[in-house]
PDB file of C-alpha atoms in Angstrom:
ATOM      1  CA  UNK U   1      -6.815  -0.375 -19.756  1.00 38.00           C
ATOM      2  CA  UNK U   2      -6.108   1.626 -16.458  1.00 41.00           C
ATOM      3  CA  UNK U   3      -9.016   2.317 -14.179  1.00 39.00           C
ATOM      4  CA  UNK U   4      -7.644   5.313 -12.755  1.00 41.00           C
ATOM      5  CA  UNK U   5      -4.112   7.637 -12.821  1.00 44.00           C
ATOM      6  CA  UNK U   6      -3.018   9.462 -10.090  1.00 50.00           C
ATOM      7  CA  UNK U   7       0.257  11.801 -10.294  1.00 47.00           C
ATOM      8  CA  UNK U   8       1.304  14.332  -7.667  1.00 43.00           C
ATOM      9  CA  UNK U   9      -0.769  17.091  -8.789  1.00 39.00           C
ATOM     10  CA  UNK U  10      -4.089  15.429  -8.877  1.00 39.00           C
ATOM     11  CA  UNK U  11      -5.776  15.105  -5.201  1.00 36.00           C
ATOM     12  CA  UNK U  12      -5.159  12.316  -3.002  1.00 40.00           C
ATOM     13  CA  UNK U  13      -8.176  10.899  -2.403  1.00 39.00           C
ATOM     14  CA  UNK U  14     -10.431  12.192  -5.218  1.00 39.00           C
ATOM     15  CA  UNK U  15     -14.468  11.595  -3.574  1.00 37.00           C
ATOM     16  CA  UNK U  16     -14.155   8.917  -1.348  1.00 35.00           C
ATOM     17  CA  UNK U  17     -12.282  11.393   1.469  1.00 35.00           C
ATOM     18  CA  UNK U  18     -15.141  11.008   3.608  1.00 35.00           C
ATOM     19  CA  UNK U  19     -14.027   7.077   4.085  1.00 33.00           C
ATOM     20  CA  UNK U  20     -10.904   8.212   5.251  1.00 35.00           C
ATOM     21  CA  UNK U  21     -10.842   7.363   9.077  1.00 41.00           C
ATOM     22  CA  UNK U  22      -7.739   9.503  10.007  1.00 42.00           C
ATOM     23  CA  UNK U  23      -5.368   8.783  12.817  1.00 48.00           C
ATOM     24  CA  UNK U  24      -2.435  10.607  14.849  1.00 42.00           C
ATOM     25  CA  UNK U  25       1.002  10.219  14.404  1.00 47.00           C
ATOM     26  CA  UNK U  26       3.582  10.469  17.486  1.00 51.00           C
ATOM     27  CA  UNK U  27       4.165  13.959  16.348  1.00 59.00           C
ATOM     28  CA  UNK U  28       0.368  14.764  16.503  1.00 66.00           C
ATOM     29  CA  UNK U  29       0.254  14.842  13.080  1.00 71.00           C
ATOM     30  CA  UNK U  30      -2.693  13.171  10.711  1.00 86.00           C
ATOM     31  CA  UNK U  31      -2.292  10.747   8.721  1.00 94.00           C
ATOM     32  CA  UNK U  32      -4.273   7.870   7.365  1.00 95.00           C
ATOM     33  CA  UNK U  33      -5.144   4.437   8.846  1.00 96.00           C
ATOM     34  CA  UNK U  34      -6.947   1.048   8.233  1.00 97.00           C
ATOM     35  CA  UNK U  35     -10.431   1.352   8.744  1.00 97.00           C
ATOM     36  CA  UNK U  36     -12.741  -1.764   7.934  1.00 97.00           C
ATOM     37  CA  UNK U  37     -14.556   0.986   5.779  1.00 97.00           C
ATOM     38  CA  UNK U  38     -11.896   1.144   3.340  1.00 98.00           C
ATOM     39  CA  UNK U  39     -11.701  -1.700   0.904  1.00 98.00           C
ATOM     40  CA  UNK U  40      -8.708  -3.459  -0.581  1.00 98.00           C
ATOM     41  CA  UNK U  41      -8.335  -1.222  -3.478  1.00 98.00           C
ATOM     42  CA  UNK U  42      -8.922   1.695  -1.828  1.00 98.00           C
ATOM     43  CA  UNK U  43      -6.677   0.924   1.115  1.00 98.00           C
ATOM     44  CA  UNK U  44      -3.842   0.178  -1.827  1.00 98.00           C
ATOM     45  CA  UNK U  45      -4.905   3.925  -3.283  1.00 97.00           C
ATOM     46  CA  UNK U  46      -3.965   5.257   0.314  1.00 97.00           C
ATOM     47  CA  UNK U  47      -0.544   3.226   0.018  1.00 97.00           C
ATOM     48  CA  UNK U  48       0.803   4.647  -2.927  1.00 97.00           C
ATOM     49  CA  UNK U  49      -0.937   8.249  -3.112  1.00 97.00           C
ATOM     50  CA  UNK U  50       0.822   8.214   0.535  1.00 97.00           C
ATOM     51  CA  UNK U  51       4.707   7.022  -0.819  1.00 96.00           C
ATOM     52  CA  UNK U  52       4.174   9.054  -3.990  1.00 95.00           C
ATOM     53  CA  UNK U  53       3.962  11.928  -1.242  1.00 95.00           C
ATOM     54  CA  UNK U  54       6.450  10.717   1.331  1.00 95.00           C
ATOM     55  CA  UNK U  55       7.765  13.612   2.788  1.00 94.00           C
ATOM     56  CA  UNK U  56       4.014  15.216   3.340  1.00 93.00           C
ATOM     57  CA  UNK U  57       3.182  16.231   5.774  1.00 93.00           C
ATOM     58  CA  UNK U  58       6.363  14.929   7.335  1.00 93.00           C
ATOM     59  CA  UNK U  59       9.802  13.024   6.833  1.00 93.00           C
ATOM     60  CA  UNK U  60       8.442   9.768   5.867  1.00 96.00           C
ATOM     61  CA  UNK U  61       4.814   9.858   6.606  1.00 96.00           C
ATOM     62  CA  UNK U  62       4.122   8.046   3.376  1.00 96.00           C
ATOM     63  CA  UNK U  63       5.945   4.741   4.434  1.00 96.00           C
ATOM     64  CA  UNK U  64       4.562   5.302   7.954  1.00 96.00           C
ATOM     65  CA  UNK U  65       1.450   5.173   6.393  1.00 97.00           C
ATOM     66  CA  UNK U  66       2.263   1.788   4.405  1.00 97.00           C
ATOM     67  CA  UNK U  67       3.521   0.389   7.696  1.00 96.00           C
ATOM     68  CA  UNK U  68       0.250   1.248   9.346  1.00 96.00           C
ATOM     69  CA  UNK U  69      -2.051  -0.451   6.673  1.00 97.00           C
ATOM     70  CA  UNK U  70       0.470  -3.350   7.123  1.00 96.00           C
ATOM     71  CA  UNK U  71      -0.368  -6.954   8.468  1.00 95.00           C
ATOM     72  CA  UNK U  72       1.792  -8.639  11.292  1.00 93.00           C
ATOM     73  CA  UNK U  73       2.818 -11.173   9.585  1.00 92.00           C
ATOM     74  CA  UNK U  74       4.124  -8.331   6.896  1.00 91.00           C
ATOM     75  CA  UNK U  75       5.065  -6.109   9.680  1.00 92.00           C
ATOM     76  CA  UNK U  76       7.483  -9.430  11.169  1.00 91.00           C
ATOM     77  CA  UNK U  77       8.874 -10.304   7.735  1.00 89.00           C
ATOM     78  CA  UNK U  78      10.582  -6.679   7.697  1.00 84.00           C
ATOM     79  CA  UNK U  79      11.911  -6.631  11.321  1.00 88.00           C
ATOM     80  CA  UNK U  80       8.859  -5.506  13.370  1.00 89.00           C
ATOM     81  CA  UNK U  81       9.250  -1.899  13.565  1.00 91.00           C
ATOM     82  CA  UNK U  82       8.690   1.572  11.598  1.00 93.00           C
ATOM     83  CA  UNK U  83      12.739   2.268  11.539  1.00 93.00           C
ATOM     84  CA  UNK U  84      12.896  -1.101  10.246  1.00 93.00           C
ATOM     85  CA  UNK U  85      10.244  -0.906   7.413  1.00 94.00           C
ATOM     86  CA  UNK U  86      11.492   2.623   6.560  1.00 95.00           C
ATOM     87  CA  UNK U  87      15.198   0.687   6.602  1.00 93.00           C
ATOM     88  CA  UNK U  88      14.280  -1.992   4.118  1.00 91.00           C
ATOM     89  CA  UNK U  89      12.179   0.703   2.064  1.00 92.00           C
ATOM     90  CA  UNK U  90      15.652   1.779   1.181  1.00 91.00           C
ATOM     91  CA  UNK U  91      15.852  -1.172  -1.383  1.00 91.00           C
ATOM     92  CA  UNK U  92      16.088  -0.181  -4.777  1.00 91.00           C
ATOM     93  CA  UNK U  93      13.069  -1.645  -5.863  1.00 91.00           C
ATOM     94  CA  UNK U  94      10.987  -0.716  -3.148  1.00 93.00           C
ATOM     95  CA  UNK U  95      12.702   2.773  -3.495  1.00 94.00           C
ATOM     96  CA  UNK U  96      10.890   3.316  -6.727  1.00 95.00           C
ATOM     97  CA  UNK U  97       7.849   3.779  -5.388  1.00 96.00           C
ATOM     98  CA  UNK U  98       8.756   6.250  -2.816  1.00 95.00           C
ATOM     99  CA  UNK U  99       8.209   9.811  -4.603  1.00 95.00           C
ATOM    100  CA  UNK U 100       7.127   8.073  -7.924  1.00 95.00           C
ATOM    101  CA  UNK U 101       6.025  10.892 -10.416  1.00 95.00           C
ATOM    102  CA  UNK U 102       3.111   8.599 -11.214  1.00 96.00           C
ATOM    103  CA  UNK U 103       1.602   5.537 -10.743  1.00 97.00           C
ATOM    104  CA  UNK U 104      -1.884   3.504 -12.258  1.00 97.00           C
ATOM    105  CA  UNK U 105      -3.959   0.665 -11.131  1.00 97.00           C
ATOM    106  CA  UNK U 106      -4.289  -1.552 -13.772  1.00 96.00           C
ATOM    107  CA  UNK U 107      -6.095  -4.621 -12.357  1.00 96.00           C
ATOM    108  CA  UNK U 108      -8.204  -5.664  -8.843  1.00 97.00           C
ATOM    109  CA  UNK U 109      -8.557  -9.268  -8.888  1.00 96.00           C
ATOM    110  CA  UNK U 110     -11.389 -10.643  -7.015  1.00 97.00           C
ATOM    111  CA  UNK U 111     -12.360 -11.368  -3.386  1.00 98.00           C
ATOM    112  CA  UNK U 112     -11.491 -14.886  -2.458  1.00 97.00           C
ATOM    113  CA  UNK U 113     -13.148 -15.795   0.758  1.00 97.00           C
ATOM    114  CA  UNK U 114     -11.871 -16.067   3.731  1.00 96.00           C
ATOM    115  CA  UNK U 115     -11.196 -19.485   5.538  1.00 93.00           C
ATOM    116  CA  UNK U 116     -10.984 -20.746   9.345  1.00 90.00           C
ATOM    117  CA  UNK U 117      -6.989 -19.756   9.172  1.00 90.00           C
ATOM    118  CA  UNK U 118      -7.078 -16.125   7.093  1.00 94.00           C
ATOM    119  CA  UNK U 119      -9.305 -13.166   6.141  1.00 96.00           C
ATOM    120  CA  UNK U 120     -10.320 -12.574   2.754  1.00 98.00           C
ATOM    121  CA  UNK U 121      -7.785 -11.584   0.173  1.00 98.00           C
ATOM    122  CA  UNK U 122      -7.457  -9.342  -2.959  1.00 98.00           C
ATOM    123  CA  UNK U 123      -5.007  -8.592  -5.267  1.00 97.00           C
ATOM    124  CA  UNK U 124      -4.720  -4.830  -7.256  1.00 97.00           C
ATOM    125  CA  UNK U 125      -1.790  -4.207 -10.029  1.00 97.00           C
ATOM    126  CA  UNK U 126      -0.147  -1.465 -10.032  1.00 97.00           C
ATOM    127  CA  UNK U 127       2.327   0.597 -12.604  1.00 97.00           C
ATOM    128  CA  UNK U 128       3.951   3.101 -11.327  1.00 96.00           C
ATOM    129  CA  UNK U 129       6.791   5.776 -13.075  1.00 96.00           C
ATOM    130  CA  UNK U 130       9.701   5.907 -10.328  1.00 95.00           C
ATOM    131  CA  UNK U 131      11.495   9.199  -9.688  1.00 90.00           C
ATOM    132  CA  UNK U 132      14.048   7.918 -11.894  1.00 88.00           C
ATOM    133  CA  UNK U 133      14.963   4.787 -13.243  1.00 86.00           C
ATOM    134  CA  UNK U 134      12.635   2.781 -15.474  1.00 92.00           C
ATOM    135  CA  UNK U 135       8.589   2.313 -15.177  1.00 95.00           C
ATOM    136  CA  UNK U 136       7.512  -1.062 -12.576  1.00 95.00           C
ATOM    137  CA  UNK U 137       4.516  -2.951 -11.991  1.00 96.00           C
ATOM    138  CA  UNK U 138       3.486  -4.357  -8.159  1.00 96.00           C
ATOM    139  CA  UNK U 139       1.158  -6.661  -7.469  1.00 96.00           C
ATOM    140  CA  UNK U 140      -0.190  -5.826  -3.839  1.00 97.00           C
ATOM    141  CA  UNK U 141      -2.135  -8.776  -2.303  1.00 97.00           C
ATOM    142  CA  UNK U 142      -4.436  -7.243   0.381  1.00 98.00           C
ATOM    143  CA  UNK U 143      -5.697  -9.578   3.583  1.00 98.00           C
ATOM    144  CA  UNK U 144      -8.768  -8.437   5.608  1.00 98.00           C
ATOM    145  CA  UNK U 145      -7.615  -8.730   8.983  1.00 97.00           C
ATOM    146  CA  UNK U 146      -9.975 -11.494  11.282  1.00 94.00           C
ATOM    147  CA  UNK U 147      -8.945 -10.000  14.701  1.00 92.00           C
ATOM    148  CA  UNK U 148      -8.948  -6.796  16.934  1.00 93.00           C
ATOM    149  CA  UNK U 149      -8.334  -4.155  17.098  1.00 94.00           C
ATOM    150  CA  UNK U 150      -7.498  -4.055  13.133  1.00 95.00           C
ATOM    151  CA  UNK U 151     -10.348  -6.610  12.491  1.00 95.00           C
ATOM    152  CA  UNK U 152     -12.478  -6.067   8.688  1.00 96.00           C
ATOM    153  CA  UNK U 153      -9.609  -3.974   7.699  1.00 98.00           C
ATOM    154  CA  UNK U 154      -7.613  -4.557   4.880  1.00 98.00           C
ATOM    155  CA  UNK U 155      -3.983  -4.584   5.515  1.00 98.00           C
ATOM    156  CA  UNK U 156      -0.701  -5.261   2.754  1.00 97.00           C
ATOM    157  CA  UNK U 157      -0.066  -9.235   3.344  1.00 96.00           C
ATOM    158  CA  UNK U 158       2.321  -8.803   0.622  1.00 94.00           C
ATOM    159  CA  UNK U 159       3.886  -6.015  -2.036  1.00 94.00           C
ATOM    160  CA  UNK U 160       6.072  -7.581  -5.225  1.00 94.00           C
ATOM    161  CA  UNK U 161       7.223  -6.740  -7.706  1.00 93.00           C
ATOM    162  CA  UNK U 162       5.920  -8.221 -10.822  1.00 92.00           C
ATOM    163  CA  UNK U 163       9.160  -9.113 -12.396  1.00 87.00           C
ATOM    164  CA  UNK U 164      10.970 -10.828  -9.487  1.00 78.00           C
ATOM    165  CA  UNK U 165       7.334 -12.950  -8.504  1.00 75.00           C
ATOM    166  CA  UNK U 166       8.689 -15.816 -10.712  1.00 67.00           C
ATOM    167  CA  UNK U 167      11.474 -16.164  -8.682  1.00 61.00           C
ATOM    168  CA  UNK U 168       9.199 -16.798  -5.502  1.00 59.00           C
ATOM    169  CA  UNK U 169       8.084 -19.859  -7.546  1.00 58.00           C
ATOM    170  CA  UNK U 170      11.296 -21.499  -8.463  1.00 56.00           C
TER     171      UNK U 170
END
């Protein structure tokens, strides 16, 4: 059963807005950021109420706001930079959650500690209604970052979705 539904006319960040440390864009412009406040789930909620929303308050302040909660090893995987990340966001399946109508968190898995190498992780499932095209489900896996500046935030360590993960174990 969902925990919560969020769809473009509901408000972004329901009660919780006072957790919402919020940061400046190069334009001078607002937007959310990591903050070791937030927790996994709610850092996810950020994520996709922000791509739902992608062209608010700007041309693609929703997947500047992904990039921002993003980890560096996340960050590297897609080439480093925001033109980059907004690049490979051009992927079909990433696509679909840009300007979704809709989207539900189904799941949060639980905190598994953190160990001498990494923070602590979480998972939260996610189905979302695309623009167009048929419904998806992403699993985000969330990684509480161990150093500065970022450090106790949770950033995206990795976003799939559900129906390719079996590939990633072949």
């Amino acid at each position: 059963m969902p925990l919560f539904s969020h769809s473009p006319q509901q408000p972004r960040y329901g009660d919780d807005s006072e957790l919402f440390e919020m940061g400046y864009s190069g334009e001078g412009i607002c937007l959310p950021q990591p903050s070791p406040d937030l927790s996994a789930e709610q850092s996810v909620q950020i994520c996709m109420d922000s791509l739902a929303k992608n062209e608010e308050p700007k041309a693609n302040a929703g997947l500047e706001v992904c990039f921002s909660f993003s980890s560096d090893r996340c960050r590297a995987a897609l080439g480093g930079s925001l033109e980059n990340f907004i690049n490979f966001a051009s992927n079909p399946i990433f696509a679909s959650m840009v300007n979704a109508k809709e989207w539900t968190k189904v799941n949060v898995g639980p905190v598994i500690s953190g160990s001498q190498t990494r923070g602590a992780m979480q998972t939260v499932l996610v189905d979302l209604k695309p623009e167009s095209g048929r419904d998806r489900r992403f699993l985000w896996t969330m990684q509480q970052e161990r150093r500065p500046p970022r450090q106790g935030c949770w950033l995206v360590h990795e976003c799939i979705f559900v129906e390719n993960a079996f590939a990633l174990t072949e």
